[in-house]
mmCIF file of C-alpha atoms in Angstrom:
data_model
loop_
_atom_site.group_PDB
_atom_site.id
_atom_site.type_symbol
_atom_site.label_atom_id
_atom_site.label_comp_id
_atom_site.label_asym_id
_atom_site.label_seq_id
_atom_site.Cartn_x
_atom_site.Cartn_y
_atom_site.Cartn_z
ATOM 1 C CA MET P 1 -35.235 -64.764 -10.777
ATOM 2 C CA ILE P 2 -36.823 -65.698 -6.980
ATOM 3 C CA PHE P 3 -39.589 -67.705 -8.421
ATOM 4 C CA SER P 4 -40.380 -70.241 -11.283
ATOM 5 C CA GLY P 5 -42.882 -68.785 -13.370
ATOM 6 C CA LYS P 6 -44.555 -72.761 -13.007
ATOM 7 C CA LYS P 7 -45.526 -72.195 -10.225
ATOM 8 C CA ASN P 8 -49.429 -71.933 -9.155
ATOM 9 C CA GLU P 9 -50.861 -68.100 -9.212
ATOM 10 C CA ASP P 10 -52.339 -68.141 -6.055
ATOM 11 C CA SER P 11 -51.793 -65.621 -3.178
ATOM 12 C CA THR P 12 -48.930 -66.891 -1.222
ATOM 13 C CA ILE P 13 -47.157 -66.063 -4.949
ATOM 14 C CA VAL P 14 -48.480 -62.662 -5.155
ATOM 15 C CA GLU P 15 -47.697 -61.969 -1.504
ATOM 16 C CA LEU P 16 -44.059 -62.910 -1.899
ATOM 17 C CA LEU P 17 -43.489 -60.925 -5.512
ATOM 18 C CA ALA P 18 -45.149 -58.202 -2.588
ATOM 19 C CA SER P 19 -42.834 -58.877 -0.236
ATOM 20 C CA SER P 20 -39.600 -58.367 -3.042
ATOM 21 C CA LEU P 21 -40.784 -55.833 -4.712
ATOM 22 C CA ARG P 22 -41.181 -53.847 -1.340
ATOM 23 C CA LYS P 23 -37.896 -54.568 -0.092
ATOM 24 C CA ASP P 24 -36.020 -53.665 -3.644
ATOM 25 C CA ILE P 25 -37.942 -49.952 -3.287
ATOM 26 C CA ALA P 26 -37.102 -49.709 0.363
ATOM 27 C CA PHE P 27 -33.371 -50.111 -0.033
ATOM 28 C CA GLY P 28 -33.373 -48.092 -3.575
ATOM 29 C CA THR P 29 -32.727 -51.432 -6.253
ATOM 30 C CA LEU P 30 -35.881 -50.013 -7.778
ATOM 31 C CA LEU P 31 -35.667 -46.090 -8.312
ATOM 32 C CA PRO P 32 -38.062 -43.392 -7.358
ATOM 33 C CA ASP P 33 -39.906 -42.877 -10.916
ATOM 34 C CA GLN P 34 -38.770 -46.104 -12.654
ATOM 35 C CA LYS P 35 -40.915 -47.896 -15.273
ATOM 36 C CA LEU P 36 -41.991 -50.698 -13.965
ATOM 37 C CA LYS P 37 -42.020 -53.188 -16.975
ATOM 38 C CA LEU P 38 -43.829 -56.668 -16.785
ATOM 39 C CA ASN P 39 -41.553 -58.371 -18.508
ATOM 40 C CA GLU P 40 -38.172 -57.258 -17.173
ATOM 41 C CA LEU P 41 -40.037 -57.912 -13.584
ATOM 42 C CA ARG P 42 -41.058 -61.417 -14.868
ATOM 43 C CA SER P 43 -37.761 -62.238 -15.896
ATOM 44 C CA ARG P 44 -36.329 -61.045 -12.623
ATOM 45 C CA TYR P 45 -38.881 -61.855 -10.048
ATOM 46 C CA GLY P 46 -40.332 -64.627 -11.556
ATOM 47 C CA GLY P 47 -44.180 -65.139 -11.837
ATOM 48 C CA SER P 48 -46.293 -64.617 -14.289
ATOM 49 C CA ASN P 49 -48.309 -60.962 -16.141
ATOM 50 C CA HIS P 50 -51.459 -61.804 -13.924
ATOM 51 C CA SER P 51 -49.297 -62.771 -10.907
ATOM 52 C CA MET P 52 -47.270 -59.546 -11.675
ATOM 53 C CA ARG P 53 -50.337 -56.729 -12.384
ATOM 54 C CA GLU P 54 -51.898 -58.288 -9.035
ATOM 55 C CA THR P 55 -48.898 -57.492 -7.000
ATOM 56 C CA LEU P 56 -48.341 -54.027 -9.073
ATOM 57 C CA ARG P 57 -52.189 -53.320 -8.274
ATOM 58 C CA ILE P 58 -51.562 -54.121 -4.378
ATOM 59 C CA LEU P 59 -48.450 -51.978 -4.315
ATOM 60 C CA SER P 60 -50.056 -48.956 -6.066
ATOM 61 C CA SER P 61 -52.871 -49.532 -3.164
ATOM 62 C CA GLU P 62 -50.148 -48.960 -0.602
ATOM 63 C CA GLY P 63 -48.974 -45.805 -2.269
ATOM 64 C CA LEU P 64 -45.603 -47.468 -3.483
ATOM 65 C CA VAL P 65 -46.345 -47.663 -7.264
ATOM 66 C CA GLU P 66 -48.208 -45.472 -9.163
ATOM 67 C CA GLY P 67 -50.339 -46.016 -12.170
ATOM 68 C CA ALA P 68 -51.457 -44.601 -15.359
ATOM 69 C CA ALA P 69 -54.442 -45.358 -17.941
ATOM 70 C CA GLN P 70 -51.992 -46.227 -21.249
ATOM 71 C CA ARG P 71 -48.247 -45.757 -19.148
ATOM 72 C CA GLY P 72 -48.019 -48.444 -17.393
ATOM 73 C CA PHE P 73 -46.445 -48.468 -13.784
ATOM 74 C CA ARG P 74 -43.418 -46.865 -12.412
ATOM 75 C CA VAL P 75 -42.408 -45.856 -8.848
ATOM 76 C CA THR P 76 -43.734 -43.562 -7.016
ATOM 77 C CA SER P 77 -41.690 -40.454 -6.581
ATOM 78 C CA ALA P 78 -39.383 -39.761 -3.522
ATOM 79 C CA THR P 79 -39.257 -35.852 -3.265
ATOM 80 C CA GLU P 80 -39.050 -33.405 -0.367
ATOM 81 C CA ASP P 81 -42.506 -33.021 -0.402
ATOM 82 C CA ASP P 82 -43.772 -36.546 -0.328
ATOM 83 C CA LEU P 83 -40.973 -37.100 2.385
ATOM 84 C CA ARG P 84 -42.880 -33.791 4.510
ATOM 85 C CA ASP P 85 -46.465 -35.144 3.575
ATOM 86 C CA ILE P 86 -45.530 -38.738 4.850
ATOM 87 C CA GLN P 87 -44.525 -37.515 8.287
ATOM 88 C CA LEU P 88 -46.992 -35.202 8.035
ATOM 89 C CA VAL P 89 -49.201 -38.471 8.071
ATOM 90 C CA ARG P 90 -48.115 -40.549 10.073
ATOM 91 C CA GLN P 91 -47.468 -38.362 13.283
ATOM 92 C CA GLU P 92 -51.135 -37.424 13.152
ATOM 93 C CA ILE P 93 -52.292 -41.113 12.539
ATOM 94 C CA GLU P 94 -50.134 -42.575 14.872
ATOM 95 C CA SER P 95 -50.971 -39.752 17.266
ATOM 96 C CA ILE P 96 -54.305 -40.669 17.565
ATOM 97 C CA ALA P 97 -53.632 -44.828 17.931
ATOM 98 C CA LEU P 98 -51.187 -44.032 20.405
ATOM 99 C CA SER P 99 -53.301 -41.922 22.730
ATOM 100 C CA ARG P 100 -55.945 -44.244 22.375
ATOM 101 C CA ALA P 101 -53.560 -47.096 23.030
ATOM 102 C CA ILE P 102 -52.841 -45.935 25.924
ATOM 103 C CA ALA P 103 -56.178 -45.174 26.999
ATOM 104 C CA LEU P 104 -57.161 -48.805 26.279
ATOM 105 C CA GLY P 105 -54.081 -50.783 26.544
ATOM 106 C CA ASP P 106 -53.830 -53.595 29.429
ATOM 107 C CA VAL P 107 -50.427 -55.418 30.945
ATOM 108 C CA ALA P 108 -50.261 -57.765 28.165
ATOM 109 C CA TRP P 109 -49.885 -54.781 25.439
ATOM 110 C CA GLU P 110 -47.456 -52.943 28.222
ATOM 111 C CA GLY P 111 -45.253 -56.239 27.775
ATOM 112 C CA GLN P 112 -45.475 -56.528 24.071
ATOM 113 C CA VAL P 113 -44.223 -52.903 23.980
ATOM 114 C CA VAL P 114 -41.541 -53.799 26.119
ATOM 115 C CA ALA P 115 -40.140 -56.876 24.327
ATOM 116 C CA ALA P 116 -40.135 -54.597 20.798
ATOM 117 C CA HIS P 117 -38.180 -52.033 22.503
ATOM 118 C CA HIS P 118 -36.130 -54.895 23.741
ATOM 119 C CA ALA P 119 -35.722 -56.050 20.071
ATOM 120 C CA LEU P 120 -35.224 -52.280 18.598
ATOM 121 C CA GLN P 121 -32.270 -51.712 20.778
ATOM 122 C CA LYS P 122 -30.607 -55.032 19.842
ATOM 123 C CA ALA P 123 -31.187 -54.223 16.093
ATOM 124 C CA GLU P 124 -29.971 -50.932 16.510
ATOM 125 C CA ALA P 125 -26.967 -51.757 18.258
ATOM 126 C CA ALA P 126 -26.125 -54.411 15.628
ATOM 127 C CA VAL P 127 -26.819 -51.770 12.331
ATOM 128 C CA ALA P 128 -24.411 -49.139 13.990
ATOM 129 C CA THR P 129 -22.530 -51.861 14.062
ATOM 130 C CA THR P 130 -22.421 -53.457 11.219
ATOM 131 C CA PRO P 131 -24.426 -51.697 8.885
ATOM 132 C CA ASP P 132 -24.728 -54.237 5.814
ATOM 133 C CA ASP P 133 -27.954 -55.110 3.967
ATOM 134 C CA LEU P 134 -28.797 -58.090 6.890
ATOM 135 C CA THR P 135 -28.691 -56.035 9.579
ATOM 136 C CA ALA P 136 -30.382 -53.156 7.494
ATOM 137 C CA LEU P 137 -33.594 -55.135 6.985
ATOM 138 C CA GLU P 138 -33.324 -56.553 10.342
ATOM 139 C CA TRP P 139 -33.197 -53.179 11.972
ATOM 140 C CA ASP P 140 -35.951 -51.992 9.581
ATOM 141 C CA ASP P 141 -38.515 -54.961 10.615
ATOM 142 C CA ALA P 142 -37.239 -53.950 14.472
ATOM 143 C CA CYS P 143 -38.487 -50.353 13.515
ATOM 144 C CA ARG P 144 -41.640 -51.568 12.304
ATOM 145 C CA ALA P 145 -42.353 -54.222 15.231
ATOM 146 C CA PHE P 146 -41.801 -51.345 17.810
ATOM 147 C CA ALA P 147 -44.418 -48.683 15.883
ATOM 148 C CA THR P 148 -46.634 -51.601 15.487
ATOM 149 C CA ALA P 149 -46.472 -52.448 19.128
ATOM 150 C CA LEU P 150 -47.153 -48.812 20.384
ATOM 151 C CA ILE P 151 -50.421 -48.971 18.639
ATOM 152 C CA ALA P 152 -51.625 -52.027 18.991
ATOM 153 C CA ALA P 153 -54.362 -51.410 21.751
ATOM 154 C CA CYS P 154 -56.031 -49.047 19.648
ATOM 155 C CA ASP P 155 -59.053 -51.091 19.355
ATOM 156 C CA SER P 156 -58.771 -50.045 15.395
ATOM 157 C CA PRO P 157 -58.320 -51.519 12.236
ATOM 158 C CA ARG P 158 -58.521 -49.040 10.225
ATOM 159 C CA LEU P 159 -56.026 -47.095 11.990
ATOM 160 C CA ILE P 160 -53.692 -49.371 12.502
ATOM 161 C CA ASP P 161 -54.056 -50.673 8.566
ATOM 162 C CA LEU P 162 -53.326 -46.457 7.515
ATOM 163 C CA GLN P 163 -50.249 -46.442 10.053
ATOM 164 C CA ARG P 164 -48.509 -49.909 8.395
ATOM 165 C CA LYS P 165 -49.379 -48.148 4.736
ATOM 166 C CA PHE P 166 -47.530 -44.666 5.941
ATOM 167 C CA PHE P 167 -44.607 -46.605 7.586
ATOM 168 C CA ASP P 168 -44.002 -48.503 4.517
ATOM 169 C CA GLN P 169 -44.087 -45.295 1.849
ATOM 170 C CA SER P 170 -41.409 -43.846 4.691
ATOM 171 C CA ARG P 171 -39.438 -47.126 4.659
ATOM 172 C CA ARG P 172 -37.025 -45.829 1.988
ATOM 173 C CA PHE P 173 -36.537 -42.212 3.572
ATOM 174 C CA ARG P 174 -35.467 -43.683 6.639
ATOM 175 C CA LEU P 175 -33.011 -46.623 5.151
ATOM 176 C CA ALA P 176 -31.180 -43.438 3.165
ATOM 177 C CA LEU P 177 -30.207 -41.524 6.143
ATOM 178 C CA LEU P 178 -29.019 -45.003 7.352
ATOM 179 C CA ARG P 179 -27.099 -45.503 4.150
ATOM 180 C CA GLU P 180 -25.759 -41.911 4.359
ATOM 181 C CA GLY P 181 -24.848 -42.281 8.118
ATOM 182 C CA LYS P 182 -26.858 -39.273 9.308
ATOM 183 C CA LEU P 183 -28.640 -41.244 12.411
ATOM 184 C CA ASN P 184 -27.929 -39.941 15.360
ATOM 185 C CA TRP P 185 -28.014 -43.482 17.770
ATOM 186 C CA ALA P 186 -27.222 -42.384 21.059
ATOM 187 C CA ALA P 187 -29.960 -39.462 20.416
ATOM 188 C CA ARG P 188 -32.527 -42.616 19.014
ATOM 189 C CA LYS P 189 -31.532 -45.098 22.375
ATOM 190 C CA ALA P 190 -32.457 -42.300 24.667
ATOM 191 C CA ARG P 191 -35.951 -40.571 22.595
ATOM 192 C CA GLN P 192 -36.900 -44.434 22.597
ATOM 193 C CA LYS P 193 -36.305 -45.344 26.134
ATOM 194 C CA ALA P 194 -37.887 -41.972 27.134
ATOM 195 C CA LEU P 195 -40.892 -42.942 24.675
ATOM 196 C CA LEU P 196 -40.929 -46.594 26.424
ATOM 197 C CA ASP P 197 -41.004 -44.787 29.818
ATOM 198 C CA ALA P 198 -43.754 -42.385 29.106
ATOM 199 C CA VAL P 199 -45.893 -44.728 27.831
ATOM 200 C CA LEU P 200 -45.674 -47.446 30.824
ATOM 201 C CA ASP P 201 -46.560 -44.278 33.099
ATOM 202 C CA ARG P 202 -49.763 -43.656 30.445
ATOM 203 C CA ASP P 203 -48.249 -40.532 30.302
ATOM 204 C CA GLU P 204 -49.697 -39.443 27.426
ATOM 205 C CA THR P 205 -48.523 -36.084 27.098
ATOM 206 C CA THR P 206 -45.219 -36.631 26.388
ATOM 207 C CA ALA P 207 -45.613 -39.847 25.127
ATOM 208 C CA LEU P 208 -46.930 -38.324 21.947
ATOM 209 C CA ALA P 209 -44.740 -35.089 22.041
ATOM 210 C CA LEU P 210 -42.025 -38.132 22.084
ATOM 211 C CA LEU P 211 -43.684 -40.238 19.399
ATOM 212 C CA LYS P 212 -43.470 -37.451 16.670
ATOM 213 C CA GLU P 213 -39.926 -36.271 17.904
ATOM 214 C CA GLU P 214 -39.382 -39.856 16.927
ATOM 215 C CA ILE P 215 -40.966 -39.606 13.433
ATOM 216 C CA GLY P 216 -39.332 -36.395 12.610
ATOM 217 C CA ALA P 217 -35.819 -37.744 13.307
ATOM 218 C CA ASP P 218 -36.413 -40.762 11.368
ATOM 219 C CA LEU P 219 -37.875 -38.521 8.311
ATOM 220 C CA LYS P 220 -35.855 -35.920 7.710
ATOM 221 C CA ALA P 221 -36.634 -33.102 5.125
#
């Protein structure tokens, strides 16, 4: 059990529960379409019925869990159609956001992107060499940080929120490619460096093309 049910049922507990369930959905511990029963979840993760219901409500709003009247909750499906749709939405949202960031971003934003790229390269080298759960989680976090940094200067909290939501929905597909050994690390390194260079050069056309290619390579149907 991760938490004791005796702890206060405040927002911090719900946030911790949600983080744990997100991770287990991403890593396939909780499978697509798996039913999520409150008693079983409480036994595994802790919390109370109230805190677990609130956690499932949050994950439902993020598209990771689905709820139906009288039928309870289940993990959202992960079909090829789901994958293609997530890829399409990510490419459209992140292209709009990156275009705005390139137009509006300052030197501090450029530094943020450079730092996130550097951290991603270290994480990719580590997980390519030793693909265990720890390096996979650190790599996944670094992928998120780089994607977030690219659009951080877009001056639209709603675009950033949408990017985060659909990035989270894409995690299990990318981690499945990692587990199956289907990621081309050399191609990823070259593409990410080219994307960084295009962003720093404010070459919007090249940057957007590389961004769509990067998202497509992360999410292969």
